[in-house]
Coordinates of N, CA and C in Angstrom, one line a residue:
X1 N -50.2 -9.5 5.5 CA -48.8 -9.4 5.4 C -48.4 -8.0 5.0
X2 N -47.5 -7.7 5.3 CA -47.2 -5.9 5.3 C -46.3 -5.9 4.3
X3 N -46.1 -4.8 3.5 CA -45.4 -4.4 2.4 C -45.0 -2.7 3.0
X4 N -43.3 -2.7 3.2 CA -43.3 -1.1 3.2 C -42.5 -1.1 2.5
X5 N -42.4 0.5 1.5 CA -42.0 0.8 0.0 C -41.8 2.4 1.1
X6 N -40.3 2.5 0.6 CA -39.6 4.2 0.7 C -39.1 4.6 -0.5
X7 N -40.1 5.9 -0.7 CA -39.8 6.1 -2.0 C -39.8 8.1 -2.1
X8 N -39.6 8.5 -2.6 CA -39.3 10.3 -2.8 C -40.4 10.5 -3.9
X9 N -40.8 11.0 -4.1 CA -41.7 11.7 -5.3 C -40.8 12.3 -6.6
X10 N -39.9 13.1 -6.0 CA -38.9 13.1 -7.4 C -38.5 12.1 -7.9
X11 N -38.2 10.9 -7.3 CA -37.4 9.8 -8.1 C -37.9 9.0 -9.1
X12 N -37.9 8.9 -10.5 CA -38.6 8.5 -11.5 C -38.4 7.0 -11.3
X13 N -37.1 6.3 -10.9 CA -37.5 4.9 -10.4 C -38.0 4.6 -9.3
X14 N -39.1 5.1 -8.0 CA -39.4 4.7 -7.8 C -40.8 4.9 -8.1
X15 N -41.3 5.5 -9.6 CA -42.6 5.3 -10.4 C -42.5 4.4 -10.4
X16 N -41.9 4.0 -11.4 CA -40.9 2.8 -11.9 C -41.8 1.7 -11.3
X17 N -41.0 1.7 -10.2 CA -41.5 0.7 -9.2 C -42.7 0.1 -8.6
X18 N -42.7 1.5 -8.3 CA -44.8 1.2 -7.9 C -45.5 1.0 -8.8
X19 N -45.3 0.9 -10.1 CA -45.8 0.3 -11.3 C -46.1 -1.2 -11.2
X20 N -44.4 -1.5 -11.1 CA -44.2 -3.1 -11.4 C -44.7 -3.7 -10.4
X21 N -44.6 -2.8 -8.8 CA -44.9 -3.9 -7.6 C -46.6 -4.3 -7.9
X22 N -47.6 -2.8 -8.4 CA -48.7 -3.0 -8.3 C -49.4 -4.3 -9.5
X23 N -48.6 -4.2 -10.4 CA -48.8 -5.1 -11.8 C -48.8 -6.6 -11.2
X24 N -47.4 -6.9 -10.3 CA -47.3 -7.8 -9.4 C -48.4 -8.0 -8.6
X25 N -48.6 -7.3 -7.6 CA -50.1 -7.5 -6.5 C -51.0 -8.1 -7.2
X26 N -51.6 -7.0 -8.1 CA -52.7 -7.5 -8.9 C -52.8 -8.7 -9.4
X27 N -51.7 -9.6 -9.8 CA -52.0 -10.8 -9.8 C -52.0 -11.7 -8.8
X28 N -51.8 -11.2 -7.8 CA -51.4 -12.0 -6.3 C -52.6 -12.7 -5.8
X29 N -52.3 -13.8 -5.6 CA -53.4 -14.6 -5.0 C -54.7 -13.7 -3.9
X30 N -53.1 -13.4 -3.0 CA -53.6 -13.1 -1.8 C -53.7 -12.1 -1.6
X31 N -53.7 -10.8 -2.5 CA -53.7 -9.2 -2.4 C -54.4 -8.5 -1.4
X32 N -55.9 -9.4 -1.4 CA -56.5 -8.8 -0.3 C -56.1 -8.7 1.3
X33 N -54.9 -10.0 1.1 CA -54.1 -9.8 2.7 C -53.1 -9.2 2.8
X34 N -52.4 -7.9 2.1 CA -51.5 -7.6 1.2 C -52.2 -5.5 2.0
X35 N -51.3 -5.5 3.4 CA -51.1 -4.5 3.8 C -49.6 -3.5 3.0
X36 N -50.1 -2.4 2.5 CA -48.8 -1.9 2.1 C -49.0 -0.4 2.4
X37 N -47.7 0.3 3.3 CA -47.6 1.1 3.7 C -46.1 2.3 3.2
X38 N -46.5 3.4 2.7 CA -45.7 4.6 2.2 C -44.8 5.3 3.4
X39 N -43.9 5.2 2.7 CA -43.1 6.0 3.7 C -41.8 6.8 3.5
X40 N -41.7 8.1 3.7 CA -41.1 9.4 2.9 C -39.8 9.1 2.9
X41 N -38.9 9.5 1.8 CA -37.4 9.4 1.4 C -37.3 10.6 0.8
X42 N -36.4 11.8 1.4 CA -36.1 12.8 0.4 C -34.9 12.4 -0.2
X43 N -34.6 12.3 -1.5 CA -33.5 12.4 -1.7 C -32.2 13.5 -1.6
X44 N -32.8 14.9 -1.9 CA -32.2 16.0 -1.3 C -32.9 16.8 -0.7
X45 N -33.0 16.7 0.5 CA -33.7 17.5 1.6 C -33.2 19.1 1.5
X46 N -32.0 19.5 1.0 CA -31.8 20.3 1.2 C -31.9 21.3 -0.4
X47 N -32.9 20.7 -1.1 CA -33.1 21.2 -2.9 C -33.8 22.4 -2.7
X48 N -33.7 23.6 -3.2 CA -34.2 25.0 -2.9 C -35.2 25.0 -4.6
X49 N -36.5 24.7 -4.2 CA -37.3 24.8 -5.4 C -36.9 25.8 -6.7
X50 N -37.1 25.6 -8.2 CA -36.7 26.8 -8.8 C -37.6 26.3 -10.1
X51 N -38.5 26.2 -9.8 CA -39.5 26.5 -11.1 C -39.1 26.9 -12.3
X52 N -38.5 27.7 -12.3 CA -38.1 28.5 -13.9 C -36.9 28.0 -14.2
X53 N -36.3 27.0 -13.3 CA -35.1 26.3 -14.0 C -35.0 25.2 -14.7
X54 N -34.3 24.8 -15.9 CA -34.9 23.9 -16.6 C -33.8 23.1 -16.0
X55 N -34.9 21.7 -15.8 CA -34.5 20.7 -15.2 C -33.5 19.8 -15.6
X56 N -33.0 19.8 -17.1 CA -31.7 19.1 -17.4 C -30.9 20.0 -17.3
X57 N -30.6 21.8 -17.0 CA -29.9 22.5 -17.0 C -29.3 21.7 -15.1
X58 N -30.5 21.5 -14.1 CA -30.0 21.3 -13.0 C -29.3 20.2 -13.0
X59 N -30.2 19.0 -13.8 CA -29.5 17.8 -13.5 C -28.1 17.6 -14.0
X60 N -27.9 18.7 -14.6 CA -26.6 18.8 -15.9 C -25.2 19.4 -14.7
X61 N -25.9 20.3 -14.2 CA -25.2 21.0 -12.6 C -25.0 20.2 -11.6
X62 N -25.9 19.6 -10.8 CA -25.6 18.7 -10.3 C -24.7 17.4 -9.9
X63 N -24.9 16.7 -11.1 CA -24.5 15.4 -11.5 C -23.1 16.2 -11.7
X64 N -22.9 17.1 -12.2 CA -21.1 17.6 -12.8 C -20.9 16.9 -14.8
X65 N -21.8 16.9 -15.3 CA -22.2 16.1 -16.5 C -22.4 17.1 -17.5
X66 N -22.0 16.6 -18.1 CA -22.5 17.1 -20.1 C -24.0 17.3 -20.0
X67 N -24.7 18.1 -20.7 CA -25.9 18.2 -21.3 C -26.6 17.0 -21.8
X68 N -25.4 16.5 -23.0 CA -25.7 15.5 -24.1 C -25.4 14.7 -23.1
X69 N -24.6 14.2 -22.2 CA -24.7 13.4 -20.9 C -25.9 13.1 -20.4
X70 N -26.5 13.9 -20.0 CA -27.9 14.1 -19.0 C -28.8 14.2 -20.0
X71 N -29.2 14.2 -21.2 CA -29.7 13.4 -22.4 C -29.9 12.1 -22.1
X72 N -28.6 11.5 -22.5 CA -28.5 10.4 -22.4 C -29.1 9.3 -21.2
X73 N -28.7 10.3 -20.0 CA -29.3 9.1 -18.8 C -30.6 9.4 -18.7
X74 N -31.2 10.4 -19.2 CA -32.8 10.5 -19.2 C -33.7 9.9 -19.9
X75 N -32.6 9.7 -21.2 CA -32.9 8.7 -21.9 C -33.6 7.1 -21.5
X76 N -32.6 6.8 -20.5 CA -32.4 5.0 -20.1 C -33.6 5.1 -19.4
X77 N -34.0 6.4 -18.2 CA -35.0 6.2 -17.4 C -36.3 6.2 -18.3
X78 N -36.1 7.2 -19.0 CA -37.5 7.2 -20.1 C -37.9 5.8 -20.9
X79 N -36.9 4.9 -20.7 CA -37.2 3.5 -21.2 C -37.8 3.0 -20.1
X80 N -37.1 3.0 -19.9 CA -37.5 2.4 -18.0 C -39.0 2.5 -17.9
X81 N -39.3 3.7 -17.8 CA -40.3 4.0 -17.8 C -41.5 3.7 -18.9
X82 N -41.6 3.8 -20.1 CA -42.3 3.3 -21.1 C -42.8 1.8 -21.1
X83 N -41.6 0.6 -20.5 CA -41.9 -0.3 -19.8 C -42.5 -0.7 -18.7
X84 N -42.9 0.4 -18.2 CA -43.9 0.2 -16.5 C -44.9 1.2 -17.3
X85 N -45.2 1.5 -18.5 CA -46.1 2.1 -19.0 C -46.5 3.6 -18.2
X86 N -45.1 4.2 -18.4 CA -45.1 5.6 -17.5 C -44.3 6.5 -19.0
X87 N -44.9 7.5 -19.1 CA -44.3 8.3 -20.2 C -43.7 9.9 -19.7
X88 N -42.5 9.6 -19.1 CA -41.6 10.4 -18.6 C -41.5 11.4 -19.6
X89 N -41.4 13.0 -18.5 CA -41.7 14.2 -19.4 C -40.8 15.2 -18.5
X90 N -39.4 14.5 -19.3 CA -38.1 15.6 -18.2 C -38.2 17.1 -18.7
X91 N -38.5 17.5 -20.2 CA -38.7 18.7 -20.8 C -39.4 19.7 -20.0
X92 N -40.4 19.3 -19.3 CA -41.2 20.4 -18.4 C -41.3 19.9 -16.8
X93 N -40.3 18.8 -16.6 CA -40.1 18.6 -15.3 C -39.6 20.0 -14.4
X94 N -40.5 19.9 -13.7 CA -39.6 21.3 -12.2 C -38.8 20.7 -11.1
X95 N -37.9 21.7 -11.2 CA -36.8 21.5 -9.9 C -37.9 21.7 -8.8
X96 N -38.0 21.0 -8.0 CA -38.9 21.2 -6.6 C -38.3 20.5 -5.8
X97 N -38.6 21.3 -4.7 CA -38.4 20.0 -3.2 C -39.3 19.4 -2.7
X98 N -39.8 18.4 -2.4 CA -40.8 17.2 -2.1 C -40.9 17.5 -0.3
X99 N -40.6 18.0 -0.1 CA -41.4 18.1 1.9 C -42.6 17.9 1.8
X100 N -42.9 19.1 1.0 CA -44.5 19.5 1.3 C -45.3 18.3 0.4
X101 N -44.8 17.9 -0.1 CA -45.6 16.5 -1.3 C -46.0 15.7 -0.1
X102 N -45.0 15.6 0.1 CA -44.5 14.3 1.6 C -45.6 14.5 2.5
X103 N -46.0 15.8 3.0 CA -46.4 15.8 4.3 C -48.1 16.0 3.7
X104 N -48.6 16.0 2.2 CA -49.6 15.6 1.5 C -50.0 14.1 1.8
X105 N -49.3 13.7 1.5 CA -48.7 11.9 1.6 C -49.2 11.7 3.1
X106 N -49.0 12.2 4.2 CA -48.8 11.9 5.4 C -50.4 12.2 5.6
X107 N -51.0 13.0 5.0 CA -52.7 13.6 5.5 C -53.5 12.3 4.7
X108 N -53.4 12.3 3.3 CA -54.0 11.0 2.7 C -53.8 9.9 3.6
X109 N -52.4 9.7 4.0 CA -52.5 8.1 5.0 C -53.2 8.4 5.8
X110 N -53.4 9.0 6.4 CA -54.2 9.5 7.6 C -55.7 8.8 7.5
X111 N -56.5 9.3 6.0 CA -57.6 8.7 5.7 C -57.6 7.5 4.4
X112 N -56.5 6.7 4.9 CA -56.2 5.6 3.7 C -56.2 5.6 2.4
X113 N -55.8 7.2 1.9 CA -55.3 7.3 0.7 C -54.1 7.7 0.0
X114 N -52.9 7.1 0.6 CA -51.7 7.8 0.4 C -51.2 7.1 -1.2
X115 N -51.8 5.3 -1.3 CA -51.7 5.0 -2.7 C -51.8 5.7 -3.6
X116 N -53.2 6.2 -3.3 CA -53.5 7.5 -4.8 C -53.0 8.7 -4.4
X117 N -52.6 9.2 -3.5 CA -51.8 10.5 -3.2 C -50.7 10.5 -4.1
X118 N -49.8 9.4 -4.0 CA -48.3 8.8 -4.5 C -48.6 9.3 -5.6
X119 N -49.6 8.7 -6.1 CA -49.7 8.0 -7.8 C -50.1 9.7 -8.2
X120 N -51.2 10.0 -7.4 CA -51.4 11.7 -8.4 C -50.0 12.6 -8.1
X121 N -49.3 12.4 -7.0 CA -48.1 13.3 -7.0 C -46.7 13.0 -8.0
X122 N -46.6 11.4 -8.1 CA -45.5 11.1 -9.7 C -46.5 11.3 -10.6
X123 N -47.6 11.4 -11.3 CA -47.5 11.9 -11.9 C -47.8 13.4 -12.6
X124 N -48.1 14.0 -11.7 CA -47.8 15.8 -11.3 C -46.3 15.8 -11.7
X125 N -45.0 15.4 -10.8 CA -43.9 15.6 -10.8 C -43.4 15.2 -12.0
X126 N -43.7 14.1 -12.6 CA -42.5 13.1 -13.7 C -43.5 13.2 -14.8
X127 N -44.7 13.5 -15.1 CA -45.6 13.6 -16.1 C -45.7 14.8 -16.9
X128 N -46.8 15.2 -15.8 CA -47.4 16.6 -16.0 C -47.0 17.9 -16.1
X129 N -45.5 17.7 -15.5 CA -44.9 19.1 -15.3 C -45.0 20.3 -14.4
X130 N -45.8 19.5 -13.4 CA -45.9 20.6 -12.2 C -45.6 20.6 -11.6
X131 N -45.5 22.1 -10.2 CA -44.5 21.9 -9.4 C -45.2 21.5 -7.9
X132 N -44.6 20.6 -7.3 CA -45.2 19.8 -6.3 C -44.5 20.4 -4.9
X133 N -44.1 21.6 -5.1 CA -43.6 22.4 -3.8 C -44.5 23.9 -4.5
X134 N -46.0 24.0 -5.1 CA -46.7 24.9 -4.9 C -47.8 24.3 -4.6
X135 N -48.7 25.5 -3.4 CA -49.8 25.8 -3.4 C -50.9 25.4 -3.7
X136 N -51.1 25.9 -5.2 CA -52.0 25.8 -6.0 C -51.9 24.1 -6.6
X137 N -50.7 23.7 -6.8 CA -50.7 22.1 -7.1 C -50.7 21.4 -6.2
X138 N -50.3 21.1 -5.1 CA -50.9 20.7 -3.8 C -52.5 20.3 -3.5
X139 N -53.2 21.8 -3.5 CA -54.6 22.4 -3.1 C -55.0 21.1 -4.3
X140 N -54.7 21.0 -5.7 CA -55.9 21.1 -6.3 C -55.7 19.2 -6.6
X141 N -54.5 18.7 -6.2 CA -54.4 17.3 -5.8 C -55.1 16.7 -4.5
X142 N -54.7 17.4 -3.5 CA -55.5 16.9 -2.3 C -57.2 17.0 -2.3
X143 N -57.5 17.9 -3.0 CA -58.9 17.8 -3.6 C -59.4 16.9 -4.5
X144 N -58.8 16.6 -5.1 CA -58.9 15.5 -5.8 C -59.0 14.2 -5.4
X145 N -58.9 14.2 -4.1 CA -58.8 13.0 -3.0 C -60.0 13.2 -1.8
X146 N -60.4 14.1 -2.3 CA -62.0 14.7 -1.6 C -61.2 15.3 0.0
X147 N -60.2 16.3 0.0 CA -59.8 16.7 0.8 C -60.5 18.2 1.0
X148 N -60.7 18.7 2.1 CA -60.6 20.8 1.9 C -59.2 21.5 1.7
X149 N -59.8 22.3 1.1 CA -58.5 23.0 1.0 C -58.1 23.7 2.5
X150 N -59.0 24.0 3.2 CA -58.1 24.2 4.7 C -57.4 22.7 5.7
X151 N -58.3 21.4 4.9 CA -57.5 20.4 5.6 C -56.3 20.2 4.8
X152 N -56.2 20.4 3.4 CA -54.7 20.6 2.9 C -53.9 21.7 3.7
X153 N -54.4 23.2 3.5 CA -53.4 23.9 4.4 C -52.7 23.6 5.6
X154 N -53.6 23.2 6.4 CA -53.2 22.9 7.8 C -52.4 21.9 7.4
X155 N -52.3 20.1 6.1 CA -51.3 19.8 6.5 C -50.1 19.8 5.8
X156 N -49.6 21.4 5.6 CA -48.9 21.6 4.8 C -47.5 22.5 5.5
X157 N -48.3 22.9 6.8 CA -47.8 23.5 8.0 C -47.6 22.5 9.6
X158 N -48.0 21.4 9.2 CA -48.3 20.3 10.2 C -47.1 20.0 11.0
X159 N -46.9 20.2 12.3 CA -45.4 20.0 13.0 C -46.2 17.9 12.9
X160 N -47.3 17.7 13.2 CA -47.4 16.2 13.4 C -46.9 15.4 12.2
X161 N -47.6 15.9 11.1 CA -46.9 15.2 9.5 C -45.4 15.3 9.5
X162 N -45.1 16.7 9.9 CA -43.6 16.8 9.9 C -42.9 15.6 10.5
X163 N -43.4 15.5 11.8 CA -42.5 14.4 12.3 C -42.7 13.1 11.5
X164 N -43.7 12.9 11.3 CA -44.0 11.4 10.8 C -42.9 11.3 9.4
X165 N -42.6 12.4 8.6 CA -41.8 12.4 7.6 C -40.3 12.4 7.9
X166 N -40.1 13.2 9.3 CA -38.6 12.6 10.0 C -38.4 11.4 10.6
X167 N -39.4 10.7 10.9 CA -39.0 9.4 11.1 C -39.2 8.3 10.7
X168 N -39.9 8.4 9.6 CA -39.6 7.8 8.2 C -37.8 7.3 8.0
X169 N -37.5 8.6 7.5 CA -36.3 9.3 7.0 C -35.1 8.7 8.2
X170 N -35.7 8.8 9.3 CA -34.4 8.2 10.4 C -34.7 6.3 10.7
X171 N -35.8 6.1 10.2 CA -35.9 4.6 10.3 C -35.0 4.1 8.7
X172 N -35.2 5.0 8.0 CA -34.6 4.9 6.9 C -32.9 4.4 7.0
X173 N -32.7 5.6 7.7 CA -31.1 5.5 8.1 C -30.6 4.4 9.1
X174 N -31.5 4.2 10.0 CA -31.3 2.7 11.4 C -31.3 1.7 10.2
X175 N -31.9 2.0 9.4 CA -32.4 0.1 8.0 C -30.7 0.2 7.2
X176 N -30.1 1.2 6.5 CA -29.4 1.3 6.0 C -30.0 1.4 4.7
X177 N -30.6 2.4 4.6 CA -31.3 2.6 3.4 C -30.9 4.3 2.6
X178 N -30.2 3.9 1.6 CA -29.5 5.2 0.8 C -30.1 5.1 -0.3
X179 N -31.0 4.4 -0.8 CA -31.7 4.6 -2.6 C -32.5 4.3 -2.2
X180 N -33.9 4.9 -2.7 CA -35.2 4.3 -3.3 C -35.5 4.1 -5.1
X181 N -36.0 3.2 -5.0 CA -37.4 2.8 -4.6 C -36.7 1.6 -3.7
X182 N -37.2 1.4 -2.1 CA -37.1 0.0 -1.0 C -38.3 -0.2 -0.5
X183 N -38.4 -1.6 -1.0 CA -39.3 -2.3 -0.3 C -39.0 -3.2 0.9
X184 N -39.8 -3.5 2.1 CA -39.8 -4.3 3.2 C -40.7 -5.5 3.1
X185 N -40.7 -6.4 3.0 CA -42.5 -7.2 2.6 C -42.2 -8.4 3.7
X186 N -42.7 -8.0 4.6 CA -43.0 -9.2 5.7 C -42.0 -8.7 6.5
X187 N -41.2 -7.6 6.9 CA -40.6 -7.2 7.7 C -39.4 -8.1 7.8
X188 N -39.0 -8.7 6.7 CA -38.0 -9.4 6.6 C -36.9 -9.4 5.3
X189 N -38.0 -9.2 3.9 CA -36.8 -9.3 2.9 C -37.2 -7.9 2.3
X190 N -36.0 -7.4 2.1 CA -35.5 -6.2 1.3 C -35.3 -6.4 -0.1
X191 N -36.4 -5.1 -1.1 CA -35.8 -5.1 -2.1 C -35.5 -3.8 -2.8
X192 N -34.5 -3.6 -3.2 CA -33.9 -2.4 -3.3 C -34.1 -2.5 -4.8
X193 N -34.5 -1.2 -5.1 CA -35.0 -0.5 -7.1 C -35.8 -0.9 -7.7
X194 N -36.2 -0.7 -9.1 CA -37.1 -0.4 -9.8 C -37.1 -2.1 -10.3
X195 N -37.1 -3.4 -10.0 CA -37.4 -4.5 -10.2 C -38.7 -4.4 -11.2
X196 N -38.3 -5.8 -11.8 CA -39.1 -5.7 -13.0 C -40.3 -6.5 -12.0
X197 N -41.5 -6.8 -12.4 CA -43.1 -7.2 -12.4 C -42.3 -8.8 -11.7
X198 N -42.0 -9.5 -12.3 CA -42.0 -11.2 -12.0 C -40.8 -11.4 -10.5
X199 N -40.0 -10.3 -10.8 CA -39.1 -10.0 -9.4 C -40.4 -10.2 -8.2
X200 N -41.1 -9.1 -8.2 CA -42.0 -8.8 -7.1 C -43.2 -9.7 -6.8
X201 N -43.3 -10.4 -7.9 CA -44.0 -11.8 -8.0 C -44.0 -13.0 -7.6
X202 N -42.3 -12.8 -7.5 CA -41.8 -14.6 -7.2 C -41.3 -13.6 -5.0
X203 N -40.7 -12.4 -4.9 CA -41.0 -12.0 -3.8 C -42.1 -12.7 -3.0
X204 N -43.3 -11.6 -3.9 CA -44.6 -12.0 -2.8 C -45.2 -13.1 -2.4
X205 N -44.6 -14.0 -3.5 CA -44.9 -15.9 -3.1 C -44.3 -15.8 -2.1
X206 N -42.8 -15.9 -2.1 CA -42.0 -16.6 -1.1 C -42.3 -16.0 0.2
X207 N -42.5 -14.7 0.1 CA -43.0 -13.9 1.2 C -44.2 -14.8 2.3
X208 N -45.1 -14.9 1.5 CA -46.7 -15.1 1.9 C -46.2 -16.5 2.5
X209 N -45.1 -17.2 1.8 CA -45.1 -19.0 2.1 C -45.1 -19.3 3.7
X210 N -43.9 -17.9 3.6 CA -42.9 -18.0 5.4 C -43.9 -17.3 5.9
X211 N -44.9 -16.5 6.2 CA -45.6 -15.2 6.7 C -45.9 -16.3 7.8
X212 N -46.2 -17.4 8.0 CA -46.5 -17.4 9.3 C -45.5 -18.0 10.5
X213 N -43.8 -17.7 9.9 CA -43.1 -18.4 10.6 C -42.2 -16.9 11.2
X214 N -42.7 -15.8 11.0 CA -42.1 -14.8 11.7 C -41.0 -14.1 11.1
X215 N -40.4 -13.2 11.6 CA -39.5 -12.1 10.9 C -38.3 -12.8 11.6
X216 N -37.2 -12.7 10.3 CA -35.6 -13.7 10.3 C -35.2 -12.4 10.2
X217 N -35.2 -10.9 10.1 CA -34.1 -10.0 10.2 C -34.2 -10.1 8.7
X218 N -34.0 -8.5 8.4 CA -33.9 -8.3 7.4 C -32.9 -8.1 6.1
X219 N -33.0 -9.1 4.8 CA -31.8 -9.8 4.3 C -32.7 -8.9 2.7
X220 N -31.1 -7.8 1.9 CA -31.9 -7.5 1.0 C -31.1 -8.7 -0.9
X221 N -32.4 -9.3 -1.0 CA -32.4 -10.1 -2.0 C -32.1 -9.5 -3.3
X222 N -32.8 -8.6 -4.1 CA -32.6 -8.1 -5.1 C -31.9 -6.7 -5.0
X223 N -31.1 -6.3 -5.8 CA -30.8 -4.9 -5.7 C -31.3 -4.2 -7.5
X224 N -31.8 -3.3 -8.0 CA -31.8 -3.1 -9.0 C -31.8 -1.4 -9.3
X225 N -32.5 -0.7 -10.3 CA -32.3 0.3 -10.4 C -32.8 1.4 -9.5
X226 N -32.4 2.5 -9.2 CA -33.3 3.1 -7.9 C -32.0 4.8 -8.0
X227 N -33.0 5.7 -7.6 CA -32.1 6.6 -7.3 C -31.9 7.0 -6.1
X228 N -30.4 7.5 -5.2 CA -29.8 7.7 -4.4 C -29.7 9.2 -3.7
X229 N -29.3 9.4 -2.7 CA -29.1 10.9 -2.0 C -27.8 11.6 -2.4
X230 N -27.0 11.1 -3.4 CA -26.3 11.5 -3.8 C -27.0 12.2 -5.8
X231 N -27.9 12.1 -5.9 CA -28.6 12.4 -7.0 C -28.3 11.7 -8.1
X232 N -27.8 10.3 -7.7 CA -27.7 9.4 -8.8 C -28.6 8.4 -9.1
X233 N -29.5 8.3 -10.2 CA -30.8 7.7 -10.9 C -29.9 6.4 -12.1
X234 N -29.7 5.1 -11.4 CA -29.1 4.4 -12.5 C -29.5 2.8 -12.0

């Protein structure tokens, strides 16, 4: 049974997410039948990386928000987050743009590792504090996945990744898909945000029940927290 999850690497609820879904799996009867496939969401495609900018100064700009504002909603996510056992670290978060994360993502699928690609790239971005539109943090993640560093270069300049990341992003738009974290699970039911563990649980039953009666069109059941292309995280 297929599972597709669209999700951005900046977006801290769709850590969130891939937390709860995987917490979910793991208990799933059937996990070993339990195909799930990544697929790129920028939230702002158009973010001009800035390293040296501090990241609640941006999200403070952006949003149009108070400081002690953008405090505060970093706050809620960082709960969020401590509950999926992720310890969010906005203080040394970088402004980056996610292309190049993305088209990292696209080389690991390539050799069936985009799961742990994900997972080393949130936590690079929302953890560790690095910036996931350099080089050097790129190089030394893809390595870490037993990659070369000339097979990271090459796919970091990739017109083929490229496209695979634009049409992601336009299947995205045909679905009506404006936030991540979205899941697809059986090519039928939609779930939209950072759903808690038992959400994705009682999902993947109902899922597995019908899996052999075919795809009814896709109907989304849950909506929960998730951030949007408008740069809103709630």
């Amino acid at each position: 049974m297929k599972v597709d999850i669209w999700s951005d690497i900046r977006c801290p609820f769709c850590y969130v997410g891939k937390k709860n879904f995987e917490n979910a799996l793991e208990n799933f009867p059937n996990k070993k039948n339990i195909e799930v496939t990544w697929h790129s969401f920028q939230l702002d495609p158009n973010l001009k990386t800035q390293p040296e900018k501090s990241s609640l100064d941006y999200f403070s700009e952006a949003k149009g928000v108070s400081k002690a504002r953008a405090k505060e909603m970093h706050a809620h996510v960082s709960n969020a987050g401590k509950d999926a056992g992720i310890q969010f670290n906005f203080d040394d978060q970088k402004v980056a743009n996610s292309y190049r994360a993305h088209l990292l993502v696209k080389l690991a699928e390539s050799k069936g590792l985009a799961n742990e690609a994900e997972e080393a790239l949130f936590k690079a971005q929302l953890v560790e504090g690095k910036n996931i539109d350099d080089d050097a943090t790129l190089i030394e993640i893809g390595k870490s996945l037993s990659f070369t560093e000339d097979e990271i270069k090459a796919a970091l300049s990739s017109d083929e990744f490229g496209h695979a990341v634009a049409q992601d992003m336009m299947q995205a738009r045909q679905m009506g898909i404006s936030g991540v974290p979205f899941f697809v699970i059986n090519d039928k039911y939609g779930v939209s945000g950072a759903q808690p563990t038992p959400v994705f649980a009682e999902v993947l039953e109902k899922s597995w029940q019908e899996f052999a009666e075919g795809d009814n069109g896709l109907k989304i059941i849950h909506e929960g927290e998730s951030c949007d292309t408008d740069g809103n995280c709630d």
